[in-house]
Short mmCIF file of C-alpha atoms in Angstrom, two decimals:
data_model
loop_
_atom_site.label_atom_id
_atom_site.label_comp_id
_atom_site.label_asym_id
_atom_site.label_seq_id
_atom_site.Cartn_x
_atom_site.Cartn_y
_atom_site.Cartn_z
CA MET H 1 2.42 8.65 -5.74
CA SER H 2 5.13 10.59 -7.49
CA ASN H 3 8.38 10.42 -5.56
CA SER H 4 9.59 13.81 -6.78
CA SER H 5 6.80 16.24 -5.96
CA PHE H 6 6.54 16.92 -2.26
CA PHE H 7 7.21 20.13 -0.37
CA ALA H 8 6.29 21.77 2.90
CA GLY H 9 7.40 25.09 4.29
CA ALA H 10 8.42 25.36 7.93
CA SER H 11 11.08 26.79 10.18
CA GLY H 12 13.92 24.58 11.39
CA ASP H 13 16.27 22.13 9.71
CA PHE H 14 14.79 20.29 6.74
CA HIS H 15 16.27 16.89 5.88
CA THR H 16 15.49 14.43 3.11
CA PHE H 17 16.89 11.05 2.13
CA GLN H 18 16.04 8.09 -0.07
CA PHE H 19 16.93 4.40 -0.11
CA ARG H 20 15.56 1.16 -1.53
CA ALA H 21 13.85 -1.56 0.47
CA MET H 22 11.00 -4.00 -0.08
CA ASN H 23 11.56 -3.74 -3.85
CA THR H 24 10.61 -0.07 -3.86
CA ARG H 25 12.01 3.38 -3.27
CA ILE H 26 11.59 4.94 0.17
CA ASP H 27 11.46 8.74 0.36
CA MET H 28 11.54 10.57 3.68
CA ALA H 29 11.49 14.21 4.69
CA PHE H 30 11.31 15.73 8.15
CA TYR H 31 12.26 18.68 10.32
CA CYS H 32 14.67 18.02 13.15
CA LYS H 33 17.97 19.11 14.62
CA SER H 34 20.85 18.40 12.27
CA GLU H 35 22.54 16.07 14.76
CA GLN H 36 19.43 13.86 14.77
CA ALA H 37 19.22 13.36 11.01
CA ALA H 38 21.81 10.60 10.57
CA ARG H 39 20.34 8.58 13.44
CA LEU H 40 16.82 8.92 12.02
CA GLU H 41 17.99 7.78 8.60
CA GLU H 42 19.66 4.74 10.16
CA THR H 43 16.53 3.98 12.19
CA ALA H 44 14.33 4.12 9.10
CA ALA H 45 16.64 1.99 6.97
CA HIS H 46 16.89 -0.69 9.66
CA TRP H 47 13.12 -0.70 10.15
CA PHE H 48 12.35 -1.35 6.49
CA GLN H 49 15.17 -3.88 6.20
CA ASN H 50 13.92 -5.84 9.21
CA THR H 51 10.33 -5.67 7.93
CA GLU H 52 11.41 -7.09 4.58
CA GLU H 53 13.37 -9.88 6.24
CA ARG H 54 10.33 -10.90 8.27
CA PHE H 55 7.54 -10.55 5.70
CA SER H 56 9.02 -11.16 2.25
CA ARG H 57 7.61 -14.16 0.40
CA PHE H 58 10.77 -14.16 -1.73
CA ARG H 59 13.09 -14.93 1.20
CA GLU H 60 13.25 -18.57 2.19
CA GLN H 61 14.19 -17.76 5.80
CA SER H 62 11.50 -15.14 6.41
CA GLU H 63 8.80 -15.72 9.00
CA LEU H 64 6.18 -15.48 6.26
CA SER H 65 7.83 -18.19 4.16
CA HIS H 66 8.02 -20.42 7.23
CA LEU H 67 4.33 -19.85 7.89
CA ASN H 68 3.42 -20.64 4.28
CA ARG H 69 5.39 -23.89 4.36
CA LEU H 70 3.33 -24.99 7.38
CA ALA H 71 -0.09 -24.17 5.89
CA GLY H 72 -2.68 -26.41 7.53
CA GLU H 73 -0.77 -26.56 10.82
CA ARG H 74 -1.10 -24.25 13.80
CA CYS H 75 1.99 -22.07 14.19
CA MET H 76 3.27 -19.63 16.76
CA VAL H 77 4.04 -16.20 15.30
CA SER H 78 5.76 -12.99 16.37
CA ASP H 79 3.91 -9.96 17.70
CA ALA H 80 4.59 -8.11 14.45
CA MET H 81 3.23 -10.96 12.32
CA MET H 82 0.12 -11.26 14.47
CA GLU H 83 -0.49 -7.51 14.20
CA VAL H 84 -0.35 -7.60 10.40
CA LEU H 85 -2.41 -10.78 10.12
CA ARG H 86 -5.14 -9.28 12.29
CA LEU H 87 -5.15 -6.17 10.10
CA ALA H 88 -5.36 -8.27 6.95
CA ASP H 89 -8.18 -10.39 8.36
CA ALA H 90 -10.14 -7.31 9.43
CA TYR H 91 -9.86 -5.73 5.99
CA ARG H 92 -10.80 -9.00 4.32
CA GLU H 93 -14.06 -8.86 6.22
CA LEU H 94 -14.60 -5.12 5.74
CA THR H 95 -14.13 -5.32 1.96
CA GLY H 96 -16.29 -8.40 1.59
CA GLY H 97 -13.29 -10.41 0.43
CA ALA H 98 -12.11 -7.96 -2.25
CA PHE H 99 -8.93 -7.72 -0.22
CA ASP H 100 -7.65 -11.18 0.64
CA PRO H 101 -4.08 -12.08 1.63
CA LEU H 102 -4.53 -15.78 0.72
CA ILE H 103 -3.62 -15.29 -2.94
CA LEU H 104 -0.08 -16.68 -3.08
CA ASN H 105 -1.02 -19.68 -5.23
CA ALA H 106 -2.80 -17.40 -7.70
CA LEU H 107 0.25 -15.14 -7.98
CA HIS H 108 2.45 -18.16 -8.66
CA ALA H 109 -0.04 -19.48 -11.22
CA ALA H 110 0.07 -16.14 -13.03
CA GLY H 111 3.87 -16.27 -13.15
CA TYR H 112 4.73 -13.97 -10.26
CA SER H 113 6.88 -16.44 -8.36
CA GLU H 114 10.03 -14.31 -8.22
CA SER H 115 10.56 -10.74 -7.08
CA PHE H 116 9.43 -8.20 -9.65
CA GLU H 117 12.99 -6.96 -10.08
CA LEU H 118 13.96 -10.45 -11.30
CA LEU H 119 10.90 -10.66 -13.56
CA LYS H 120 11.93 -7.42 -15.25
CA GLN H 121 15.46 -8.71 -15.79
CA HIS H 122 14.39 -12.22 -16.84
CA PRO H 123 10.83 -12.09 -18.27
CA ASP H 124 11.16 -15.73 -19.35
CA LEU H 125 10.71 -16.68 -15.67
CA ALA H 126 7.03 -15.77 -15.91
CA ALA H 127 6.44 -16.64 -19.55
CA ALA H 128 7.87 -20.15 -19.45
CA GLU H 129 4.83 -21.84 -17.96
CA PRO H 130 1.18 -21.34 -18.92
CA ALA H 131 -0.97 -19.86 -16.21
CA LYS H 132 -2.62 -22.53 -14.11
CA SER H 133 -6.15 -22.64 -12.81
CA VAL H 134 -6.42 -21.88 -9.12
CA GLN H 135 -9.58 -22.36 -7.14
CA GLY H 136 -10.62 -19.75 -4.62
CA SER H 137 -11.48 -20.76 -1.09
CA THR H 138 -14.04 -19.57 1.40
CA ALA H 139 -11.74 -20.65 4.22
CA SER H 140 -9.88 -17.98 6.15
CA MET H 141 -7.02 -17.83 8.60
CA GLN H 142 -7.68 -19.03 12.14
CA LEU H 143 -6.06 -16.49 14.44
CA ASN H 144 -5.53 -16.82 18.17
CA PRO H 145 -4.16 -13.49 19.40
CA VAL H 146 -3.93 -14.68 23.01
CA MET H 147 -1.77 -17.68 22.11
CA LYS H 148 -0.10 -15.73 19.27
CA SER H 149 -0.83 -18.54 16.86
CA VAL H 150 -2.32 -18.89 13.40
CA GLN H 151 -3.47 -21.73 11.19
CA LEU H 152 -3.65 -21.15 7.45
CA PRO H 153 -6.02 -23.23 5.34
CA ALA H 154 -4.27 -26.32 3.99
CA GLN H 155 -2.57 -25.86 0.60
CA SER H 156 -2.92 -22.08 0.80
CA GLY H 157 -0.36 -19.30 1.02
CA LEU H 158 -0.12 -15.70 2.16
CA ASP H 159 1.08 -12.68 0.25
CA LEU H 160 1.23 -9.64 2.56
CA GLY H 161 3.30 -7.35 0.36
CA GLY H 162 0.93 -4.40 -0.05
CA ILE H 163 -0.48 -4.23 3.44
CA VAL H 164 2.94 -4.79 5.04
CA LYS H 165 4.41 -1.84 3.16
CA SER H 166 1.65 0.51 4.32
CA TRP H 167 1.82 -0.93 7.85
CA ALA H 168 5.57 -0.31 7.91
CA VAL H 169 5.01 3.30 6.85
CA ARG H 170 2.36 3.76 9.54
CA ARG H 171 4.45 2.26 12.31
CA LEU H 172 7.57 4.23 11.40
CA ALA H 173 5.64 7.50 11.18
CA GLU H 174 4.07 6.83 14.58
CA HIS H 175 7.49 6.07 16.08
CA LEU H 176 9.04 9.24 14.70
CA ARG H 177 6.14 11.40 15.80
CA LYS H 178 5.25 9.94 19.19
CA GLU H 179 8.52 8.54 20.53
CA LEU H 180 11.21 10.63 18.84
CA PHE H 181 9.08 13.81 18.88
CA ILE H 182 9.56 14.72 15.22
CA GLU H 183 6.80 17.30 14.84
CA ARG H 184 6.66 17.35 11.06
CA GLY H 185 7.56 14.56 8.69
CA PHE H 186 6.79 12.51 5.64
CA VAL H 187 7.34 8.83 4.76
CA ASN H 188 6.64 7.53 1.26
CA ALA H 189 7.24 3.87 0.41
CA GLY H 190 6.55 3.43 -3.28
CA GLY H 191 3.29 5.38 -3.15
CA ASP H 192 2.12 4.42 0.35
CA LEU H 193 2.67 7.58 2.37
CA ALA H 194 2.00 9.13 5.74
CA ALA H 195 2.50 12.81 6.52
CA TRP H 196 2.16 14.65 9.79
CA GLY H 197 2.55 18.16 11.13
CA PRO H 198 1.98 20.19 14.27
CA ARG H 199 -1.60 20.37 15.45
CA ASP H 200 -1.38 23.66 17.32
CA GLU H 201 -0.65 25.93 14.36
CA VAL H 202 -1.63 26.48 10.76
CA ALA H 203 1.05 24.77 8.69
CA ASP H 204 1.82 24.71 5.01
CA PRO H 205 0.76 21.32 3.64
CA TRP H 206 2.92 18.66 2.15
CA ARG H 207 2.25 18.61 -1.59
CA ILE H 208 2.48 15.16 -3.12
CA GLY H 209 2.41 14.54 -6.84
CA ILE H 210 -0.12 11.98 -8.04
CA GLU H 211 1.39 9.49 -10.46
CA HIS H 212 -0.08 9.85 -13.93
CA PRO H 213 -1.17 6.41 -15.19
CA TRP H 214 -0.18 6.97 -18.83
CA ASP H 215 2.45 9.71 -18.72
CA THR H 216 5.42 8.93 -16.49
CA ASP H 217 6.87 12.41 -17.05
CA ALA H 218 3.83 14.23 -15.64
CA ASP H 219 1.75 14.32 -12.48
CA ALA H 220 -2.01 13.92 -12.55
CA GLY H 221 -2.34 16.61 -9.89
CA ILE H 222 -1.34 17.25 -6.31
CA ILE H 223 -2.58 15.98 -2.95
CA ALA H 224 -2.06 18.60 -0.24
CA LEU H 225 -1.89 17.28 3.34
CA VAL H 226 -0.83 18.81 6.62
CA SER H 227 -1.46 15.46 8.29
CA GLY H 228 -2.88 12.40 6.63
CA ALA H 229 -2.14 9.58 4.27
CA ALA H 230 -2.48 8.44 0.69
CA ALA H 231 -1.83 5.35 -1.40
CA THR H 232 -1.98 4.42 -5.06
CA SER H 233 -2.71 1.02 -6.56
CA SER H 234 -2.33 0.30 -10.25
CA LYS H 235 -2.50 -2.50 -12.78
CA LEU H 236 -0.01 -0.72 -15.01
CA GLY H 237 3.22 -0.89 -13.02
CA ARG H 238 3.76 -4.51 -12.03
CA LYS H 239 2.76 -6.34 -15.18
CA TRP H 240 4.42 -9.04 -17.25
CA ALA H 241 3.86 -11.34 -20.19
CA ALA H 242 2.95 -14.97 -19.60
CA ALA H 243 1.97 -17.87 -21.83
CA ALA H 244 -1.70 -17.12 -21.16
CA GLY H 245 -1.33 -13.44 -22.01
CA PRO H 246 -0.61 -10.17 -20.14
CA MET H 247 -0.64 -10.44 -16.35
CA HIS H 248 -0.50 -8.05 -13.41
CA HIS H 249 -0.21 -8.41 -9.65
CA LEU H 250 -3.73 -7.40 -8.52
CA ILE H 251 -5.46 -10.74 -8.02
CA ASP H 252 -9.25 -10.83 -7.85
CA PRO H 253 -10.05 -13.30 -5.03
CA ARG H 254 -13.36 -14.14 -6.71
CA THR H 255 -11.62 -15.59 -9.77
CA MET H 256 -8.05 -16.07 -8.50
CA ARG H 257 -6.90 -14.38 -11.68
CA PRO H 258 -5.51 -10.87 -12.30
CA SER H 259 -8.45 -8.49 -12.12
CA ASP H 260 -10.11 -7.58 -15.41
CA SER H 261 -12.13 -4.67 -13.99
CA ASP H 262 -12.49 -1.33 -15.76
CA VAL H 263 -10.16 0.44 -13.27
CA ALA H 264 -6.52 0.94 -14.25
CA GLN H 265 -5.32 2.99 -11.26
CA CYS H 266 -6.74 4.37 -8.03
CA THR H 267 -5.35 6.87 -5.52
CA VAL H 268 -7.03 7.06 -2.10
CA THR H 269 -6.37 9.68 0.55
CA GLY H 270 -7.52 9.67 4.16
CA LYS H 271 -6.26 9.55 7.72
CA ASP H 272 -4.62 6.10 7.75
CA VAL H 273 -2.16 4.79 5.18
CA VAL H 274 -3.18 1.14 5.65
CA ALA H 275 -6.82 1.95 4.93
CA CYS H 276 -5.79 4.00 1.89
CA GLU H 277 -3.70 1.14 0.49
CA VAL H 278 -6.39 -1.49 1.01
CA TRP H 279 -9.17 0.62 -0.51
CA ALA H 280 -7.08 1.66 -3.51
CA LYS H 281 -6.46 -2.01 -4.23
CA ALA H 282 -10.08 -3.02 -3.62
CA ILE H 283 -11.40 -0.40 -6.06
CA CYS H 284 -8.95 -1.59 -8.72
CA ILE H 285 -10.15 -5.15 -8.22
CA LEU H 286 -13.91 -4.52 -7.95
CA GLY H 287 -14.17 -1.89 -10.67
CA LEU H 288 -15.51 1.65 -10.71
CA ASP H 289 -19.17 1.20 -9.78
CA ASP H 290 -18.95 -1.73 -7.37
CA GLY H 291 -15.71 -0.45 -5.86
CA LEU H 292 -16.96 3.08 -5.19
CA GLU H 293 -20.29 1.80 -3.88
CA LEU H 294 -18.50 -0.29 -1.25
CA PHE H 295 -15.99 2.48 -0.63
CA ALA H 296 -18.79 4.96 0.09
CA ARG H 297 -20.35 2.64 2.66
CA LYS H 298 -17.26 1.33 4.41
CA ALA H 299 -14.32 3.74 4.04
CA GLU H 300 -14.60 6.57 6.54
CA ASP H 301 -12.93 9.93 5.86
CA CYS H 302 -11.46 8.73 2.57
CA GLU H 303 -11.60 10.15 -0.95
CA ALA H 304 -10.45 8.68 -4.26
CA LEU H 305 -9.22 9.55 -7.73
CA VAL H 306 -9.90 6.69 -10.13
CA PHE H 307 -8.60 6.22 -13.66
CA THR H 308 -10.50 3.76 -15.84
CA GLN H 309 -9.20 1.72 -18.75
CA ASP H 310 -10.93 4.06 -21.22
CA ARG H 311 -8.62 6.84 -19.94
CA GLN H 312 -11.35 8.66 -18.08
CA SER H 313 -10.75 10.08 -14.59
CA HIS H 314 -13.28 10.02 -11.77
CA LEU H 315 -12.93 12.11 -8.62
CA PHE H 316 -14.86 10.84 -5.60
CA ALA H 317 -14.60 13.62 -3.02
CA SER H 318 -16.42 16.35 -1.16
CA PRO H 319 -16.67 19.65 -3.06
CA GLU H 320 -14.67 21.35 -0.28
CA SER H 321 -11.67 19.14 -1.10
CA ILE H 322 -11.35 20.41 -4.66
CA GLY H 323 -8.58 22.97 -4.74
CA THR H 324 -7.63 22.25 -1.12
CA ARG H 325 -6.84 18.56 -0.70
CA TRP H 326 -6.94 17.87 -4.46
CA GLN H 327 -5.00 20.56 -6.32
CA GLY H 328 -4.63 20.83 -10.09
CA VAL H 329 -6.46 17.55 -10.66
CA ARG H 330 -8.21 17.33 -14.00
CA TYR H 331 -11.14 14.98 -13.85
CA ASP H 332 -13.77 13.93 -16.35
CA HIS H 333 -16.38 12.87 -13.80
CA PHE H 334 -17.15 13.98 -10.26
CA ARG H 335 -19.04 12.07 -7.58
CA GLU H 336 -19.82 13.45 -4.14
CA PRO H 337 -19.91 10.85 -1.35
CA ALA H 338 -23.43 10.27 -0.06
CA ARG H 339 -22.40 8.85 3.27
CA ALA H 340 -24.63 8.53 6.29
#
């Protein structure tokens, strides 16, 4: 999602701030008393910092790195790690394996073994070695929520980057709304966003610019939400050159290679930011027809704007959403969900 195009009208004190964490830009906006603003900013910054320290695969001392080093052994994990692993496992099943967190070896084989910031500064890190062949596995994590333990398949590794970012947005938004009683707010972590507003009155929506896949100076339209979520996944942002050719970060678990589907970018909107993030990624990996077919059957209360490699745009939404939820979106093809 565009970081520069959100707005909502309301009475009260309006505060915004931005910072970087988890290799992305975090944008926040909310209405609160002025004396609360600094404390809320500190709370948010600490939350994303702590999340990165626990879940980053690029930090040797993170809990995730520790878990990956012990693949094949049963390990005790924190409550937060168990929560995310259970989410990841549930979405692996729901998407038929299109979303799979056990892709670390494939990312390394494609050259994505350092943080993307380092790859941009030193592209030779990825290009130095030819991409290796990595075999997929039908094995999955063995989770024991009661014992708070997990066993990864031997010689495997987890990458939780995408789902952790959306989970962090969801958890922070819930904390601000339910525990700190912030009635209207907005959290956007590099395109994974959650917005909320008061339920007992008609409120102006948040208006979020949709990132244009081929024109960084323009939006592809606006998503208008009073309360809800959205996420964008793309093959165009995190890409690099390797000895075997162009690479990107969206690994197809069926091939353990960067996806070669006909989808370049997908934006999904719905009620839950984690669901939006997972489905946006799954559609990019599966491709337009297979992705939207699964999306129609499994993703409740979600809609999607898909851009294909031939620079065509496909809006998958109810007619009532055009001009209300989706504003100013130019699309070449329209599909109405035929959900039971």
